[in-house]
């Protein structure tokens, strides 16, 4: 099969490789659409040994098993079902069973190849006629669902989302669907700001010195929920400043640099901090169902570029150079 293979940092080549093996209990997926994620770009920059095929936002045609012929999402994770982590309900932390996409699951075959194999129970079929590119959005939606799966989000009068990349935009959707009364988004790039409004944000603020003043003016005392989705030290610090006493702060971004936090500011407000990573299989299934059923949400606007497999190396170069895309999908076999 043909695949875009990462051999070393920033060295991706489209070439012929062996088909993946088919373990017992797995099915063959013919890749149709793979969304590119910030974690893919980070691995592209730093490299990973041995050579890998990136890609974990999967939508494919099922080629074997009970759902043969269906278009389906595939879960990147895997679990053995018997280790201590699986027994504690933390299946997505299982290290005993390799997954897909080489992000943190140990797998070598991801969605940037023509075929992958996946455990049959981790294949989630969708209705006929769905655009595979939309189905690949279920993975980042599930990441946001896991992060915000707390009753306080639905009870919030005011929720603030800092940063409207794909996960931040998904968080606008999830917060509104959960029941948050008002959502304020903070985003400076026009395309993303416009999409935040389309996804349900009541107010979109430009980043800068006025954000604190405007949030205080709108909310009166501060936000009930603050969602940090930018992953930079300054917005993590800002999250604590925007939160009201007793608020909940959700840290979705992962800064690479140390974060200077005045602990007293957070403690004296009794702020509760939540972190999360990845998603469970159940959350991924819920995300697929949400995309299928919620035709009032313009998910198609997330996709700002569709690229072929041959264009994958060029796409990573463009993303690294700062191309203003929201979600790029590689349409592998279309």
Short mmCIF file of N, CA, C and O in Angstrom, two decimals, residues 125-255:
data_model
loop_
_atom_site.label_atom_id
_atom_site.label_comp_id
_atom_site.label_asym_id
_atom_site.label_seq_id
_atom_site.Cartn_x
_atom_site.Cartn_y
_atom_site.Cartn_z
N UNK A 125 -19.75 2.48 12.83
CA UNK A 125 -20.36 2.78 11.53
C UNK A 125 -21.32 3.95 11.61
O UNK A 125 -21.92 4.23 12.65
N UNK A 126 -21.45 4.65 10.49
CA UNK A 126 -22.34 5.80 10.38
C UNK A 126 -23.34 5.54 9.26
O UNK A 126 -23.16 4.63 8.45
N UNK A 127 -24.39 6.34 9.17
CA UNK A 127 -25.37 6.15 8.09
C UNK A 127 -24.75 6.33 6.71
O UNK A 127 -23.77 7.07 6.53
N UNK A 128 -25.31 5.65 5.73
CA UNK A 128 -24.85 5.78 4.35
C UNK A 128 -24.95 7.23 3.91
O UNK A 128 -25.87 7.96 4.29
N UNK A 129 -24.00 7.64 3.09
CA UNK A 129 -24.04 8.97 2.51
C UNK A 129 -23.32 10.04 3.30
O UNK A 129 -23.20 11.17 2.81
N UNK A 130 -22.82 9.73 4.49
CA UNK A 130 -22.13 10.74 5.27
C UNK A 130 -20.78 11.06 4.63
O UNK A 130 -20.12 10.21 4.05
N UNK A 131 -20.40 12.32 4.71
CA UNK A 131 -19.09 12.75 4.23
C UNK A 131 -18.03 12.23 5.21
O UNK A 131 -18.05 12.57 6.39
N UNK A 132 -17.11 11.38 4.77
CA UNK A 132 -16.10 10.85 5.69
C UNK A 132 -15.31 11.95 6.40
O UNK A 132 -14.87 11.76 7.54
N UNK A 133 -15.11 13.09 5.75
CA UNK A 133 -14.37 14.18 6.39
C UNK A 133 -15.08 14.66 7.64
O UNK A 133 -14.45 14.99 8.65
N UNK A 134 -16.41 14.71 7.60
CA UNK A 134 -17.17 15.11 8.79
C UNK A 134 -17.04 14.05 9.87
O UNK A 134 -16.93 14.37 11.06
N UNK A 135 -17.04 12.79 9.47
CA UNK A 135 -16.94 11.71 10.46
C UNK A 135 -15.59 11.73 11.17
O UNK A 135 -15.49 11.39 12.34
N UNK A 136 -14.54 12.16 10.48
CA UNK A 136 -13.23 12.23 11.12
C UNK A 136 -13.17 13.30 12.20
O UNK A 136 -12.29 13.28 13.05
N UNK A 137 -14.14 14.23 12.19
CA UNK A 137 -14.20 15.26 13.23
C UNK A 137 -14.68 14.71 14.57
O UNK A 137 -14.60 15.39 15.59
N UNK A 138 -15.18 13.48 14.57
CA UNK A 138 -15.68 12.91 15.83
C UNK A 138 -14.57 12.76 16.86
O UNK A 138 -14.83 12.87 18.06
N UNK A 139 -13.34 12.52 16.42
CA UNK A 139 -12.26 12.34 17.39
C UNK A 139 -11.99 13.63 18.18
O UNK A 139 -11.99 13.60 19.41
N UNK A 140 -11.74 14.78 17.54
CA UNK A 140 -11.55 16.00 18.35
C UNK A 140 -12.80 16.40 19.13
O UNK A 140 -12.69 16.96 20.23
N UNK A 141 -14.00 16.11 18.59
CA UNK A 141 -15.21 16.39 19.36
C UNK A 141 -15.24 15.56 20.63
O UNK A 141 -15.60 16.04 21.71
N UNK A 142 -14.83 14.30 20.53
CA UNK A 142 -14.81 13.43 21.70
C UNK A 142 -13.79 13.90 22.73
O UNK A 142 -14.01 13.75 23.94
N UNK A 143 -12.67 14.46 22.29
CA UNK A 143 -11.68 15.02 23.21
C UNK A 143 -12.31 16.12 24.04
O UNK A 143 -12.13 16.19 25.27
N UNK A 144 -13.07 17.00 23.40
CA UNK A 144 -13.74 18.07 24.13
C UNK A 144 -14.83 17.53 25.03
O UNK A 144 -15.03 18.01 26.16
N UNK A 145 -15.55 16.52 24.58
CA UNK A 145 -16.59 15.92 25.41
C UNK A 145 -15.99 15.36 26.70
O UNK A 145 -16.56 15.53 27.78
N UNK A 146 -14.85 14.69 26.59
CA UNK A 146 -14.23 14.15 27.79
C UNK A 146 -13.82 15.27 28.75
O UNK A 146 -14.04 15.20 29.95
N UNK A 147 -13.23 16.31 28.20
CA UNK A 147 -12.78 17.43 29.03
C UNK A 147 -13.93 18.07 29.78
O UNK A 147 -13.80 18.40 30.97
N UNK A 148 -15.06 18.23 29.12
CA UNK A 148 -16.17 19.02 29.69
C UNK A 148 -17.31 18.15 30.22
O UNK A 148 -18.41 18.65 30.45
N UNK A 149 -17.04 16.89 30.45
CA UNK A 149 -18.09 15.98 30.93
C UNK A 149 -18.26 16.13 32.44
O UNK A 149 -18.05 15.19 33.22
N UNK A 150 -18.67 17.33 32.85
CA UNK A 150 -18.87 17.69 34.25
C UNK A 150 -20.15 18.51 34.36
O UNK A 150 -20.39 19.39 33.52
N UNK A 151 -20.93 18.27 35.37
CA UNK A 151 -22.23 18.94 35.49
C UNK A 151 -22.10 20.45 35.56
O UNK A 151 -23.01 21.19 35.16
N UNK A 152 -20.97 20.95 36.08
CA UNK A 152 -20.80 22.39 36.22
C UNK A 152 -20.83 23.12 34.88
O UNK A 152 -21.20 24.29 34.82
N UNK A 153 -20.45 22.44 33.81
CA UNK A 153 -20.49 23.07 32.49
C UNK A 153 -21.93 23.36 32.08
O UNK A 153 -22.27 24.46 31.64
N UNK A 154 -22.80 22.38 32.26
CA UNK A 154 -24.20 22.58 31.91
C UNK A 154 -24.91 23.56 32.81
O UNK A 154 -25.92 24.17 32.42
N UNK A 155 -24.40 23.75 34.03
CA UNK A 155 -25.03 24.67 34.98
C UNK A 155 -24.49 26.08 34.87
O UNK A 155 -24.98 27.00 35.55
N UNK A 156 -23.50 26.30 34.03
CA UNK A 156 -22.83 27.60 33.96
C UNK A 156 -23.75 28.67 33.37
O UNK A 156 -24.43 28.45 32.37
N UNK A 157 -23.75 29.82 34.00
CA UNK A 157 -24.39 31.00 33.41
C UNK A 157 -23.48 31.59 32.34
O UNK A 157 -23.94 31.99 31.28
N UNK A 158 -22.18 31.65 32.67
CA UNK A 158 -21.20 32.19 31.74
C UNK A 158 -20.02 31.23 31.62
O UNK A 158 -19.43 30.84 32.61
N UNK A 159 -19.71 30.86 30.38
CA UNK A 159 -18.52 30.06 30.09
C UNK A 159 -17.64 30.85 29.12
O UNK A 159 -18.15 31.49 28.19
N UNK A 160 -16.35 30.83 29.36
CA UNK A 160 -15.39 31.50 28.50
C UNK A 160 -14.49 30.45 27.87
O UNK A 160 -13.98 29.56 28.56
N UNK A 161 -14.29 30.54 26.56
CA UNK A 161 -13.38 29.65 25.83
C UNK A 161 -12.21 30.50 25.33
O UNK A 161 -12.40 31.42 24.54
N UNK A 162 -11.00 30.18 25.80
CA UNK A 162 -9.80 30.91 25.40
C UNK A 162 -9.08 30.14 24.30
O UNK A 162 -8.49 29.10 24.53
N UNK A 163 -9.17 30.66 23.08
CA UNK A 163 -8.53 30.01 21.95
C UNK A 163 -9.51 29.17 21.16
O UNK A 163 -10.13 28.26 21.71
N UNK A 164 -9.67 29.48 19.87
CA UNK A 164 -10.66 28.78 19.05
C UNK A 164 -10.01 28.04 17.89
O UNK A 164 -10.36 28.21 16.71
N UNK A 165 -9.03 27.21 18.23
CA UNK A 165 -8.60 26.17 17.30
C UNK A 165 -9.66 25.08 17.30
O UNK A 165 -10.76 25.24 17.86
N UNK A 166 -9.39 23.93 16.68
CA UNK A 166 -10.41 22.89 16.59
C UNK A 166 -10.98 22.47 17.94
O UNK A 166 -12.21 22.33 18.07
N UNK A 167 -10.14 22.27 18.97
CA UNK A 167 -10.66 21.83 20.26
C UNK A 167 -11.44 22.95 20.94
O UNK A 167 -12.50 22.72 21.54
N UNK A 168 -10.95 24.18 20.86
CA UNK A 168 -11.70 25.29 21.43
C UNK A 168 -13.06 25.47 20.76
O UNK A 168 -14.07 25.69 21.43
N UNK A 169 -13.10 25.34 19.45
CA UNK A 169 -14.38 25.45 18.74
C UNK A 169 -15.32 24.30 19.11
O UNK A 169 -16.53 24.51 19.30
N UNK A 170 -14.76 23.11 19.22
CA UNK A 170 -15.59 21.99 19.68
C UNK A 170 -16.11 22.25 21.08
O UNK A 170 -17.24 21.87 21.42
N UNK A 171 -15.33 22.92 21.91
CA UNK A 171 -15.76 23.21 23.28
C UNK A 171 -16.89 24.21 23.32
O UNK A 171 -17.75 24.16 24.21
N UNK A 172 -16.92 25.14 22.37
CA UNK A 172 -18.08 26.04 22.25
C UNK A 172 -19.34 25.21 22.01
O UNK A 172 -20.38 25.39 22.65
N UNK A 173 -19.23 24.25 21.08
CA UNK A 173 -20.37 23.39 20.76
C UNK A 173 -20.80 22.58 21.98
O UNK A 173 -21.98 22.52 22.33
N UNK A 174 -19.84 21.94 22.63
CA UNK A 174 -20.15 21.05 23.75
C UNK A 174 -20.73 21.83 24.92
O UNK A 174 -21.69 21.39 25.57
N UNK A 175 -20.17 23.00 25.22
CA UNK A 175 -20.68 23.80 26.33
C UNK A 175 -22.12 24.22 26.08
O UNK A 175 -22.97 24.13 26.99
N UNK A 176 -22.43 24.66 24.86
CA UNK A 176 -23.82 25.05 24.56
C UNK A 176 -24.74 23.84 24.61
O UNK A 176 -25.86 23.92 25.14
N UNK A 177 -24.30 22.73 24.05
CA UNK A 177 -25.14 21.53 24.06
C UNK A 177 -25.39 21.04 25.48
O UNK A 177 -26.46 20.48 25.78
N UNK A 178 -24.42 21.23 26.37
CA UNK A 178 -24.57 20.79 27.76
C UNK A 178 -25.55 21.66 28.53
O UNK A 178 -26.10 21.22 29.55
N UNK A 179 -25.74 22.90 28.08
CA UNK A 179 -26.69 23.77 28.76
C UNK A 179 -26.15 25.09 29.25
O UNK A 179 -26.88 25.86 29.89
N UNK A 180 -24.87 25.40 28.99
CA UNK A 180 -24.33 26.70 29.41
C UNK A 180 -25.17 27.81 28.78
O UNK A 180 -25.45 27.79 27.59
N UNK A 181 -25.54 28.79 29.61
CA UNK A 181 -26.46 29.83 29.13
C UNK A 181 -25.79 30.79 28.15
O UNK A 181 -26.39 31.20 27.16
N UNK A 182 -24.57 31.19 28.44
CA UNK A 182 -23.86 32.15 27.60
C UNK A 182 -22.42 31.69 27.43
O UNK A 182 -21.79 31.23 28.39
N UNK A 183 -21.89 31.83 26.21
CA UNK A 183 -20.51 31.47 25.93
C UNK A 183 -19.79 32.67 25.34
O UNK A 183 -20.26 33.27 24.36
N UNK A 184 -18.66 33.01 25.94
CA UNK A 184 -17.78 34.05 25.42
C UNK A 184 -16.54 33.35 24.86
O UNK A 184 -15.92 32.55 25.54
N UNK A 185 -16.21 33.65 23.61
CA UNK A 185 -15.00 33.10 23.00
C UNK A 185 -13.96 34.21 22.86
O UNK A 185 -14.32 35.37 22.60
N UNK A 186 -12.71 33.85 23.04
CA UNK A 186 -11.61 34.80 22.86
C UNK A 186 -10.73 34.27 21.74
O UNK A 186 -10.09 33.22 21.89
N UNK A 187 -10.71 34.99 20.62
CA UNK A 187 -9.97 34.53 19.44
C UNK A 187 -9.71 35.72 18.52
O UNK A 187 -10.63 36.50 18.24
N UNK A 188 -8.48 35.86 18.05
CA UNK A 188 -8.12 36.99 17.22
C UNK A 188 -8.14 36.75 15.73
O UNK A 188 -8.25 37.70 14.96
N UNK A 189 -8.06 35.51 15.28
CA UNK A 189 -8.03 35.25 13.85
C UNK A 189 -9.45 35.29 13.30
O UNK A 189 -10.34 34.59 13.80
N UNK A 190 -9.69 36.10 12.26
CA UNK A 190 -11.07 36.34 11.79
C UNK A 190 -11.83 35.08 11.42
O UNK A 190 -13.02 34.94 11.74
N UNK A 191 -11.18 34.14 10.72
CA UNK A 191 -11.88 32.93 10.28
C UNK A 191 -12.35 32.12 11.49
O UNK A 191 -13.48 31.62 11.52
N UNK A 192 -11.50 32.00 12.50
CA UNK A 192 -11.86 31.24 13.68
C UNK A 192 -12.88 31.99 14.52
O UNK A 192 -13.78 31.36 15.11
N UNK A 193 -12.77 33.30 14.60
CA UNK A 193 -13.74 34.08 15.35
C UNK A 193 -15.13 33.94 14.74
O UNK A 193 -16.14 33.78 15.45
N UNK A 194 -15.20 34.00 13.42
CA UNK A 194 -16.49 33.85 12.74
C UNK A 194 -17.08 32.47 12.99
O UNK A 194 -18.30 32.32 13.19
N UNK A 195 -16.22 31.44 12.98
CA UNK A 195 -16.73 30.09 13.21
C UNK A 195 -17.18 29.90 14.66
O UNK A 195 -18.14 29.18 14.92
N UNK A 196 -16.50 30.56 15.60
CA UNK A 196 -16.94 30.50 17.00
C UNK A 196 -18.37 31.02 17.13
O UNK A 196 -19.20 30.44 17.85
N UNK A 197 -18.68 32.10 16.44
CA UNK A 197 -20.06 32.62 16.46
C UNK A 197 -21.02 31.62 15.85
O UNK A 197 -22.11 31.38 16.38
N UNK A 198 -20.62 31.01 14.73
CA UNK A 198 -21.49 30.04 14.06
C UNK A 198 -21.73 28.81 14.93
O UNK A 198 -22.78 28.17 14.84
N UNK A 199 -20.77 28.47 15.78
CA UNK A 199 -20.89 27.30 16.64
C UNK A 199 -21.62 27.59 17.95
O UNK A 199 -21.85 26.68 18.75
N UNK A 200 -22.00 28.86 18.18
CA UNK A 200 -22.84 29.14 19.33
C UNK A 200 -22.31 30.15 20.32
O UNK A 200 -22.96 30.40 21.35
N UNK A 201 -21.13 30.76 20.07
CA UNK A 201 -20.64 31.78 20.99
C UNK A 201 -21.50 33.03 20.90
O UNK A 201 -21.80 33.50 19.81
N UNK A 202 -21.91 33.55 22.06
CA UNK A 202 -22.71 34.78 22.09
C UNK A 202 -21.86 36.00 21.80
O UNK A 202 -22.32 36.97 21.19
N UNK A 203 -20.63 35.99 22.30
CA UNK A 203 -19.71 37.12 22.17
C UNK A 203 -18.34 36.56 21.80
O UNK A 203 -17.92 35.52 22.33
N UNK A 204 -17.64 37.22 20.88
CA UNK A 204 -16.27 36.87 20.56
C UNK A 204 -15.40 38.10 20.80
O UNK A 204 -15.65 39.16 20.21
N UNK A 205 -14.42 37.96 21.66
CA UNK A 205 -13.54 39.07 22.02
C UNK A 205 -12.16 38.89 21.38
O UNK A 205 -11.66 37.78 21.27
N UNK A 206 -11.57 40.02 20.99
CA UNK A 206 -10.18 40.02 20.54
C UNK A 206 -9.27 39.82 21.75
O UNK A 206 -9.50 40.41 22.80
N UNK A 207 -8.22 39.02 21.62
CA UNK A 207 -7.25 38.91 22.71
C UNK A 207 -6.62 40.28 22.99
O UNK A 207 -6.47 41.11 22.09
N UNK A 208 -6.28 40.51 24.24
CA UNK A 208 -5.65 41.77 24.60
C UNK A 208 -6.05 42.24 25.98
O UNK A 208 -6.72 41.54 26.74
N UNK A 209 -5.65 43.44 26.28
CA UNK A 209 -5.84 43.98 27.62
C UNK A 209 -7.31 44.16 27.98
O UNK A 209 -7.65 44.22 29.17
N UNK A 210 -8.19 44.26 26.97
CA UNK A 210 -9.59 44.54 27.26
C UNK A 210 -10.38 43.30 27.66
O UNK A 210 -11.52 43.41 28.11
N UNK A 211 -9.80 42.12 27.50
CA UNK A 211 -10.57 40.89 27.76
C UNK A 211 -11.04 40.84 29.20
O UNK A 211 -12.22 40.56 29.47
N UNK A 212 -10.17 41.10 30.15
CA UNK A 212 -10.57 41.03 31.55
C UNK A 212 -11.70 42.00 31.85
O UNK A 212 -12.68 41.65 32.52
N UNK A 213 -11.56 43.21 31.34
CA UNK A 213 -12.59 44.22 31.62
C UNK A 213 -13.93 43.83 31.00
O UNK A 213 -14.98 43.98 31.62
N UNK A 214 -13.90 43.32 29.75
CA UNK A 214 -15.13 42.95 29.08
C UNK A 214 -15.81 41.75 29.74
O UNK A 214 -17.05 41.72 29.88
N UNK A 215 -15.03 40.76 30.13
CA UNK A 215 -15.63 39.61 30.80
C UNK A 215 -16.25 40.03 32.12
O UNK A 215 -17.37 39.61 32.47
N UNK A 216 -15.58 40.88 32.86
CA UNK A 216 -16.16 41.37 34.11
C UNK A 216 -17.43 42.19 33.84
O UNK A 216 -18.42 42.08 34.58
N UNK A 217 -17.42 43.01 32.80
CA UNK A 217 -18.61 43.81 32.48
C UNK A 217 -19.79 42.92 32.11
O UNK A 217 -20.93 43.16 32.54
N UNK A 218 -19.52 41.89 31.33
CA UNK A 218 -20.60 41.02 30.87
C UNK A 218 -21.13 40.12 31.98
O UNK A 218 -22.34 39.89 32.08
N UNK A 219 -20.24 39.59 32.79
CA UNK A 219 -20.64 38.59 33.78
C UNK A 219 -20.96 39.18 35.14
O UNK A 219 -21.64 38.55 35.94
N UNK A 220 -20.41 40.35 35.43
CA UNK A 220 -20.62 40.97 36.73
C UNK A 220 -19.59 40.58 37.77
O UNK A 220 -19.12 41.41 38.54
N UNK A 221 -19.22 39.31 37.80
CA UNK A 221 -18.30 38.83 38.83
C UNK A 221 -17.19 37.93 38.28
O UNK A 221 -16.19 37.68 38.92
N UNK A 222 -17.37 37.48 37.06
CA UNK A 222 -16.43 36.54 36.46
C UNK A 222 -17.16 35.32 35.93
O UNK A 222 -18.35 35.12 36.19
N UNK A 223 -16.46 34.51 35.18
CA UNK A 223 -17.08 33.35 34.54
C UNK A 223 -17.21 32.18 35.50
O UNK A 223 -16.36 31.96 36.35
N UNK A 224 -18.28 31.42 35.33
CA UNK A 224 -18.48 30.20 36.12
C UNK A 224 -17.55 29.09 35.64
O UNK A 224 -17.10 28.26 36.44
N UNK A 225 -17.29 29.07 34.33
CA UNK A 225 -16.45 28.06 33.70
C UNK A 225 -15.50 28.76 32.74
O UNK A 225 -15.93 29.61 31.95
N UNK A 226 -14.22 28.45 32.83
CA UNK A 226 -13.23 28.97 31.89
C UNK A 226 -12.53 27.77 31.26
O UNK A 226 -12.03 26.89 31.96
N UNK A 227 -12.50 27.75 29.92
CA UNK A 227 -11.92 26.65 29.17
C UNK A 227 -10.69 27.18 28.44
O UNK A 227 -10.81 28.02 27.54
N UNK A 228 -9.51 26.72 28.85
CA UNK A 228 -8.26 27.16 28.24
C UNK A 228 -7.91 26.18 27.14
O UNK A 228 -7.55 25.04 27.40
N UNK A 229 -8.01 26.62 25.88
CA UNK A 229 -7.79 25.73 24.74
C UNK A 229 -6.67 26.21 23.84
O UNK A 229 -6.47 25.64 22.77
N UNK A 230 -5.94 27.25 24.27
CA UNK A 230 -4.86 27.78 23.44
C UNK A 230 -3.54 27.09 23.71
O UNK A 230 -2.68 26.99 22.83
N UNK A 231 -3.33 26.67 24.95
CA UNK A 231 -2.10 25.95 25.28
C UNK A 231 -0.87 26.83 25.35
O UNK A 231 0.23 26.37 25.02
N UNK A 232 -1.03 28.07 25.78
CA UNK A 232 0.12 28.96 25.96
C UNK A 232 0.08 29.50 27.40
O UNK A 232 -0.99 29.67 27.99
N UNK A 233 1.25 29.76 27.98
CA UNK A 233 1.29 30.16 29.39
C UNK A 233 0.43 31.37 29.71
O UNK A 233 -0.22 31.42 30.76
N UNK A 234 0.38 32.35 28.84
CA UNK A 234 -0.36 33.58 29.15
C UNK A 234 -1.85 33.33 29.29
O UNK A 234 -2.52 33.94 30.13
N UNK A 235 -2.42 32.42 28.49
CA UNK A 235 -3.86 32.17 28.59
C UNK A 235 -4.19 31.28 29.78
O UNK A 235 -5.30 31.35 30.31
N UNK A 236 -3.25 30.43 30.20
CA UNK A 236 -3.48 29.67 31.43
C UNK A 236 -3.58 30.64 32.61
O UNK A 236 -4.48 30.54 33.45
N UNK A 237 -2.67 31.60 32.67
CA UNK A 237 -2.72 32.61 33.72
C UNK A 237 -3.99 33.43 33.62
O UNK A 237 -4.63 33.76 34.64
N UNK A 238 -4.40 33.78 32.40
CA UNK A 238 -5.61 34.57 32.20
C UNK A 238 -6.85 33.82 32.67
O UNK A 238 -7.80 34.43 33.19
N UNK A 239 -6.85 32.50 32.51
CA UNK A 239 -8.02 31.70 32.93
C UNK A 239 -8.34 31.94 34.39
O UNK A 239 -9.51 32.09 34.77
N UNK A 240 -7.32 31.98 35.25
CA UNK A 240 -7.56 32.22 36.66
C UNK A 240 -8.08 33.61 36.93
O UNK A 240 -8.92 33.82 37.82
N UNK A 241 -7.63 34.58 36.14
CA UNK A 241 -8.08 35.96 36.33
C UNK A 241 -9.54 36.14 35.92
O UNK A 241 -10.26 36.97 36.49
N UNK A 242 -10.00 35.38 34.94
CA UNK A 242 -11.38 35.53 34.44
C UNK A 242 -12.39 34.75 35.27
O UNK A 242 -13.60 34.99 35.15
N UNK A 243 -11.93 33.83 36.09
CA UNK A 243 -12.83 32.95 36.85
C UNK A 243 -13.39 33.68 38.07
O UNK A 243 -12.69 34.43 38.75
N UNK A 244 -14.65 33.45 38.35
CA UNK A 244 -15.27 33.98 39.57
C UNK A 244 -14.89 33.09 40.75
O UNK A 244 -14.40 31.97 40.56
N UNK A 245 -15.12 33.52 41.96
CA UNK A 245 -14.92 32.63 43.11
C UNK A 245 -15.78 31.36 42.98
O UNK A 245 -16.96 31.43 42.62
N UNK A 246 -15.17 30.22 43.22
CA UNK A 246 -15.88 28.95 43.10
C UNK A 246 -15.99 28.42 41.70
O UNK A 246 -16.71 27.43 41.46
N UNK A 247 -15.29 29.03 40.75
CA UNK A 247 -15.39 28.63 39.35
C UNK A 247 -14.63 27.34 39.07
O UNK A 247 -13.86 26.84 39.90
N UNK A 248 -14.85 26.83 37.87
CA UNK A 248 -14.16 25.64 37.38
C UNK A 248 -13.37 26.01 36.13
O UNK A 248 -13.93 26.58 35.19
N UNK A 249 -12.08 25.70 36.14
CA UNK A 249 -11.20 25.97 35.01
C UNK A 249 -10.80 24.64 34.37
O UNK A 249 -10.36 23.71 35.07
N UNK A 250 -10.95 24.56 33.06
CA UNK A 250 -10.64 23.34 32.31
C UNK A 250 -9.43 23.62 31.43
O UNK A 250 -9.48 24.48 30.55
N UNK A 251 -8.34 22.91 31.69
CA UNK A 251 -7.10 23.09 30.94
C UNK A 251 -7.03 22.05 29.83
O UNK A 251 -6.78 20.87 30.08
N UNK A 252 -7.29 22.50 28.60
CA UNK A 252 -7.25 21.60 27.45
C UNK A 252 -5.94 21.69 26.69
O UNK A 252 -5.43 20.70 26.18
N UNK A 253 -5.40 22.89 26.57
CA UNK A 253 -4.13 23.07 25.88
C UNK A 253 -2.98 22.52 26.72
O UNK A 253 -3.08 22.38 27.94
N UNK A 254 -1.88 22.23 26.06
CA UNK A 254 -0.70 21.69 26.75
C UNK A 254 0.49 22.58 26.40
O UNK A 254 1.16 22.37 25.38
N UNK A 255 0.77 23.59 27.23
CA UNK A 255 1.91 24.47 26.94
C UNK A 255 3.23 23.71 27.00
O UNK A 255 3.41 22.81 27.82
#
